[in-house]
PDB file of C-alpha atoms in Angstrom:
ATOM      1  CA  GLU A  65      98.441  -5.910 159.075  1.00  0.00           C
ATOM      2  CA  ASN A  66      97.116  -9.458 158.682  1.00  0.00           C
ATOM      3  CA  GLY A  67      98.557  -9.744 155.176  1.00  0.00           C
ATOM      4  CA  ASN A  68      97.452  -6.285 154.060  1.00  0.00           C
ATOM      5  CA  VAL A  69      99.818  -3.373 153.455  1.00  0.00           C
ATOM      6  CA  ARG A  70      98.925   0.193 154.415  1.00  0.00           C
ATOM      7  CA  LEU A  71     101.192   3.192 153.928  1.00  0.00           C
ATOM      8  CA  VAL A  72     100.152   5.933 156.338  1.00  0.00           C
ATOM      9  CA  SER A  73     101.661   9.342 157.191  1.00  0.00           C
ATOM     10  CA  ARG A  74     102.086  10.488 160.789  1.00  0.00           C
ATOM     11  CA  GLN A  75      99.034  12.671 160.222  1.00  0.00           C
ATOM     12  CA  GLY A  76      97.006   9.585 159.289  1.00  0.00           C
ATOM     13  CA  LYS A  77      96.917  10.269 155.535  1.00  0.00           C
ATOM     14  CA  SER A  78      96.887   7.126 153.409  1.00  0.00           C
ATOM     15  CA  TRP A  79      99.488   6.876 150.664  1.00  0.00           C
ATOM     16  CA  LEU A  80      98.008   4.881 147.790  1.00  0.00           C
ATOM     17  CA  GLY A  81      99.413   3.425 144.584  1.00  0.00           C
ATOM     18  CA  MET A  82     103.056   2.982 145.594  1.00  0.00           C
ATOM     19  CA  VAL A  83     102.988  -0.414 143.964  1.00  0.00           C
ATOM     20  CA  GLU A  84     106.674  -1.339 144.123  1.00  0.00           C
ATOM     21  CA  ILE A  85     106.854  -0.647 147.863  1.00  0.00           C
ATOM     22  CA  GLU A  86     103.512  -2.346 148.495  1.00  0.00           C
ATOM     23  CA  ASN A  87     104.524  -5.437 146.494  1.00  0.00           C
ATOM     24  CA  ALA A  88     107.879  -5.708 148.263  1.00  0.00           C
ATOM     25  CA  LEU A  89     106.101  -5.621 151.613  1.00  0.00           C
ATOM     26  CA  LYS A  90     103.395  -8.083 150.519  1.00  0.00           C
ATOM     27  CA  GLU A  91     106.070 -10.533 149.337  1.00  0.00           C
ATOM     28  CA  SER A  92     108.019 -10.317 152.599  1.00  0.00           C
ATOM     29  CA  PRO A  93     107.604 -13.017 155.252  1.00  0.00           C
ATOM     30  CA  TYR A  94     106.794 -10.376 157.895  1.00  0.00           C
ATOM     31  CA  ASP A  95     103.320  -9.455 159.111  1.00  0.00           C
ATOM     32  CA  ASN A  96     101.890  -7.136 161.753  1.00  0.00           C
ATOM     33  CA  ILE A  97     104.943  -4.849 161.749  1.00  0.00           C
ATOM     34  CA  VAL A  98     105.078  -1.056 161.698  1.00  0.00           C
ATOM     35  CA  PHE A  99     108.060   0.578 159.991  1.00  0.00           C
ATOM     36  CA  ASP A 100     109.134   4.053 161.056  1.00  0.00           C
ATOM     37  CA  SER A 101     110.106   5.254 157.610  1.00  0.00           C
ATOM     38  CA  GLU A 102     110.183   7.856 154.901  1.00  0.00           C
ATOM     39  CA  ILE A 103     109.305   7.609 151.238  1.00  0.00           C
ATOM     40  CA  THR A 104     111.758   9.057 148.714  1.00  0.00           C
ATOM     41  CA  ILE A 105     112.682   8.504 145.104  1.00  0.00           C
ATOM     42  CA  LEU A 106     114.858   5.499 144.363  1.00  0.00           C
ATOM     43  CA  ASN A 107     118.545   6.058 145.079  1.00  0.00           C
ATOM     44  CA  PRO A 108     118.204   9.525 146.648  1.00  0.00           C
ATOM     45  CA  GLN A 109     121.915   9.611 147.457  1.00  0.00           C
ATOM     46  CA  ASN A 110     122.524  10.258 143.749  1.00  0.00           C
ATOM     47  CA  TYR A 111     120.810  13.676 143.893  1.00  0.00           C
ATOM     48  CA  PRO A 112     121.030  16.906 145.918  1.00  0.00           C
ATOM     49  CA  SER A 113     118.440  16.871 148.739  1.00  0.00           C
ATOM     50  CA  LYS A 114     116.470  19.797 147.270  1.00  0.00           C
ATOM     51  CA  ASP A 115     116.030  17.778 144.068  1.00  0.00           C
ATOM     52  CA  VAL A 116     115.077  14.632 146.002  1.00  0.00           C
ATOM     53  CA  TYR A 117     112.283  16.537 147.739  1.00  0.00           C
ATOM     54  CA  LYS A 118     110.952  17.945 144.463  1.00  0.00           C
ATOM     55  CA  MET A 119     111.210  14.646 142.610  1.00  0.00           C
ATOM     56  CA  THR A 120     109.588  12.669 145.422  1.00  0.00           C
ATOM     57  CA  THR A 121     106.786  15.196 145.866  1.00  0.00           C
ATOM     58  CA  LYS A 122     106.070  15.142 142.135  1.00  0.00           C
ATOM     59  CA  ILE A 123     105.626  11.358 142.137  1.00  0.00           C
ATOM     60  CA  VAL A 124     103.721  11.142 145.434  1.00  0.00           C
ATOM     61  CA  SER A 125     101.283  13.948 144.597  1.00  0.00           C
ATOM     62  CA  THR A 126     100.393  12.729 141.114  1.00  0.00           C
ATOM     63  CA  LYS A 127      96.810  11.632 140.540  1.00  0.00           C
ATOM     64  CA  ASP A 128      98.060   8.476 138.801  1.00  0.00           C
ATOM     65  CA  GLU A 129      96.718   5.282 140.331  1.00  0.00           C
ATOM     66  CA  GLU A 130     100.201   3.750 140.284  1.00  0.00           C
ATOM     67  CA  LYS A 131     103.274   5.603 141.483  1.00  0.00           C
ATOM     68  CA  HIS A 132     106.646   4.175 140.466  1.00  0.00           C
ATOM     69  CA  GLY A 133     110.264   4.944 141.290  1.00  0.00           C
ATOM     70  CA  LEU A 134     109.911   5.272 145.073  1.00  0.00           C
ATOM     71  CA  GLN A 135     111.603   3.560 147.989  1.00  0.00           C
ATOM     72  CA  LEU A 136     110.792   3.175 151.670  1.00  0.00           C
ATOM     73  CA  ASN A 137     113.704   4.279 153.879  1.00  0.00           C
ATOM     74  CA  CYS A 138     113.183   2.385 157.143  1.00  0.00           C
ATOM     75  CA  PHE A 139     114.656   3.819 160.359  1.00  0.00           C
ATOM     76  CA  ASP A 140     112.962   1.734 163.045  1.00  0.00           C
ATOM     77  CA  TYR A 141     110.250  -0.866 163.485  1.00  0.00           C
ATOM     78  CA  MET A 142     108.071  -2.524 166.074  1.00  0.00           C
ATOM     79  CA  THR A 143     105.269  -5.020 166.126  1.00  0.00           C
ATOM     80  CA  LEU A 144     101.762  -3.758 165.522  1.00  0.00           C
ATOM     81  CA  ASP A 145     100.846  -4.606 169.138  1.00  0.00           C
ATOM     82  CA  GLU A 146     103.797  -2.548 170.415  1.00  0.00           C
ATOM     83  CA  TRP A 147     102.826   0.337 168.118  1.00  0.00           C
ATOM     84  CA  ASN A 148      99.241   0.287 169.361  1.00  0.00           C
ATOM     85  CA  LYS A 149     100.435   0.283 172.992  1.00  0.00           C
ATOM     86  CA  GLN A 150     103.127   2.878 172.183  1.00  0.00           C
ATOM     87  CA  GLU A 151     105.525   0.740 174.172  1.00  0.00           C
ATOM     88  CA  SER A 152     108.257  -1.684 173.142  1.00  0.00           C
ATOM     89  CA  GLU A 153     110.134  -4.165 175.273  1.00  0.00           C
ATOM     90  CA  TYR A 154     113.277  -3.546 173.180  1.00  0.00           C
ATOM     91  CA  PRO A 155     115.406  -0.396 173.238  1.00  0.00           C
ATOM     92  CA  CYS A 156     115.492   1.651 170.048  1.00  0.00           C
ATOM     93  CA  ILE A 157     119.120   0.774 169.301  1.00  0.00           C
ATOM     94  CA  GLU A 158     118.333  -2.948 169.452  1.00  0.00           C
ATOM     95  CA  ARG A 159     115.315  -2.562 167.153  1.00  0.00           C
ATOM     96  CA  LYS A 160     117.455  -0.667 164.639  1.00  0.00           C
ATOM     97  CA  SER A 161     119.960  -3.490 164.603  1.00  0.00           C
ATOM     98  CA  GLN A 162     117.176  -6.032 164.047  1.00  0.00           C
ATOM     99  CA  LEU A 163     115.660  -3.781 161.382  1.00  0.00           C
ATOM    100  CA  GLU A 164     118.844  -3.815 159.348  1.00  0.00           C
ATOM    101  CA  GLU A 165     118.671  -7.630 159.267  1.00  0.00           C
ATOM    102  CA  ILE A 166     114.947  -7.583 158.384  1.00  0.00           C
ATOM    103  CA  ILE A 167     115.521  -5.230 155.447  1.00  0.00           C
ATOM    104  CA  LYS A 168     118.482  -7.297 154.219  1.00  0.00           C
ATOM    105  CA  SER A 169     116.367 -10.467 154.373  1.00  0.00           C
ATOM    106  CA  ILE A 170     113.548  -8.887 152.342  1.00  0.00           C
ATOM    107  CA  ASN A 171     116.182  -8.001 149.720  1.00  0.00           C
ATOM    108  CA  SER A 172     114.245  -5.422 147.705  1.00  0.00           C
ATOM    109  CA  PRO A 173     115.533  -2.182 146.161  1.00  0.00           C
ATOM    110  CA  TYR A 174     112.282  -0.574 147.302  1.00  0.00           C
ATOM    111  CA  LEU A 175     112.941  -1.140 151.036  1.00  0.00           C
ATOM    112  CA  VAL A 176     116.190   0.201 152.438  1.00  0.00           C
ATOM    113  CA  TYR A 177     117.925   0.764 155.736  1.00  0.00           C
ATOM    114  CA  PRO A 178     119.599   4.096 154.915  1.00  0.00           C
ATOM    115  CA  ILE A 179     123.294   4.129 155.678  1.00  0.00           C
ATOM    116  CA  TYR A 180     124.737   6.414 153.056  1.00  0.00           C
ATOM    117  CA  GLY A 181     128.188   7.170 154.432  1.00  0.00           C
ATOM    118  CA  THR A 182     129.683   9.819 152.195  1.00  0.00           C
ATOM    119  CA  SER A 183     126.537  10.734 150.278  1.00  0.00           C
ATOM    120  CA  SER A 184     125.047  14.204 150.258  1.00  0.00           C
ATOM    121  CA  LEU A 185     122.210  13.030 152.527  1.00  0.00           C
ATOM    122  CA  CYS A 186     122.558  13.469 156.246  1.00  0.00           C
ATOM    123  CA  TYR A 187     120.723  10.932 158.404  1.00  0.00           C
ATOM    124  CA  ASP A 188     122.093  11.753 161.813  1.00  0.00           C
ATOM    125  CA  TYR A 189     119.686  14.317 163.232  1.00  0.00           C
ATOM    126  CA  TYR A 190     117.251  12.817 165.719  1.00  0.00           C
ATOM    127  CA  ILE A 191     114.661  14.090 168.139  1.00  0.00           C
ATOM    128  CA  THR A 192     112.592  12.215 170.649  1.00  0.00           C
ATOM    129  CA  THR A 193     108.894  12.456 169.884  1.00  0.00           C
ATOM    130  CA  SER A 194     107.716   9.304 171.595  1.00  0.00           C
ATOM    131  CA  PRO A 195     108.522   7.433 174.778  1.00  0.00           C
ATOM    132  CA  ILE A 196     109.327   4.344 172.689  1.00  0.00           C
ATOM    133  CA  CYS A 197     111.682   5.583 170.017  1.00  0.00           C
ATOM    134  CA  GLN A 198     113.749   8.330 168.499  1.00  0.00           C
ATOM    135  CA  TYR A 199     112.240   9.660 165.289  1.00  0.00           C
ATOM    136  CA  PHE A 200     114.245  10.804 162.321  1.00  0.00           C
ATOM    137  CA  ILE A 201     113.939  14.385 161.099  1.00  0.00           C
ATOM    138  CA  SER A 202     113.607  14.079 157.356  1.00  0.00           C
ATOM    139  CA  PRO A 203     115.838  16.312 155.262  1.00  0.00           C
ATOM    140  CA  PHE A 204     113.100  16.137 152.605  1.00  0.00           C
ATOM    141  CA  PHE A 205     109.717  16.307 154.319  1.00  0.00           C
ATOM    142  CA  GLY A 206     110.394  17.165 157.957  1.00  0.00           C
ATOM    143  CA  GLU A 207     108.272  14.207 159.050  1.00  0.00           C
ATOM    144  CA  ILE A 208     108.224  10.444 159.210  1.00  0.00           C
ATOM    145  CA  GLN A 209     105.780   8.174 157.509  1.00  0.00           C
ATOM    146  CA  LYS A 210     104.872   4.836 159.019  1.00  0.00           C
ATOM    147  CA  CYS A 211     104.188   1.650 157.139  1.00  0.00           C
ATOM    148  CA  VAL A 212     101.841  -0.897 158.683  1.00  0.00           C
ATOM    149  CA  LEU A 213     102.041  -4.501 157.502  1.00  0.00           C
TER     150      LEU A 213
END
């Protein structure tokens, strides 16, 4: 938001010290965007999901000021104005297509659009929790985090 990066859970909890994710977002040309996303360890497709959850939780819950080895898995996005109104002029499927291009243009290993194909992770379970979008059910945390730029 206005050049500042905030990582916030759906419950409103701030996630601090995720420096690689924060720096990737700060260096991107995008501002005033909310990413519907989930934080996991880097390259989660290389591990069984139960291990990904444990490894991610260990890093996220540490008291260290800086937390390394995490990535932001982005599933959807909208502008900050749309997020605040809880209404988007674009259908979810169109936003997801645009999101894939946004993530590719940022070109950071810490921001990904998760399409894992044959990996052990399953990203095809969705529920509707908002009139504006379908939200992903995390195989790791059971919730979505949002990232506000």
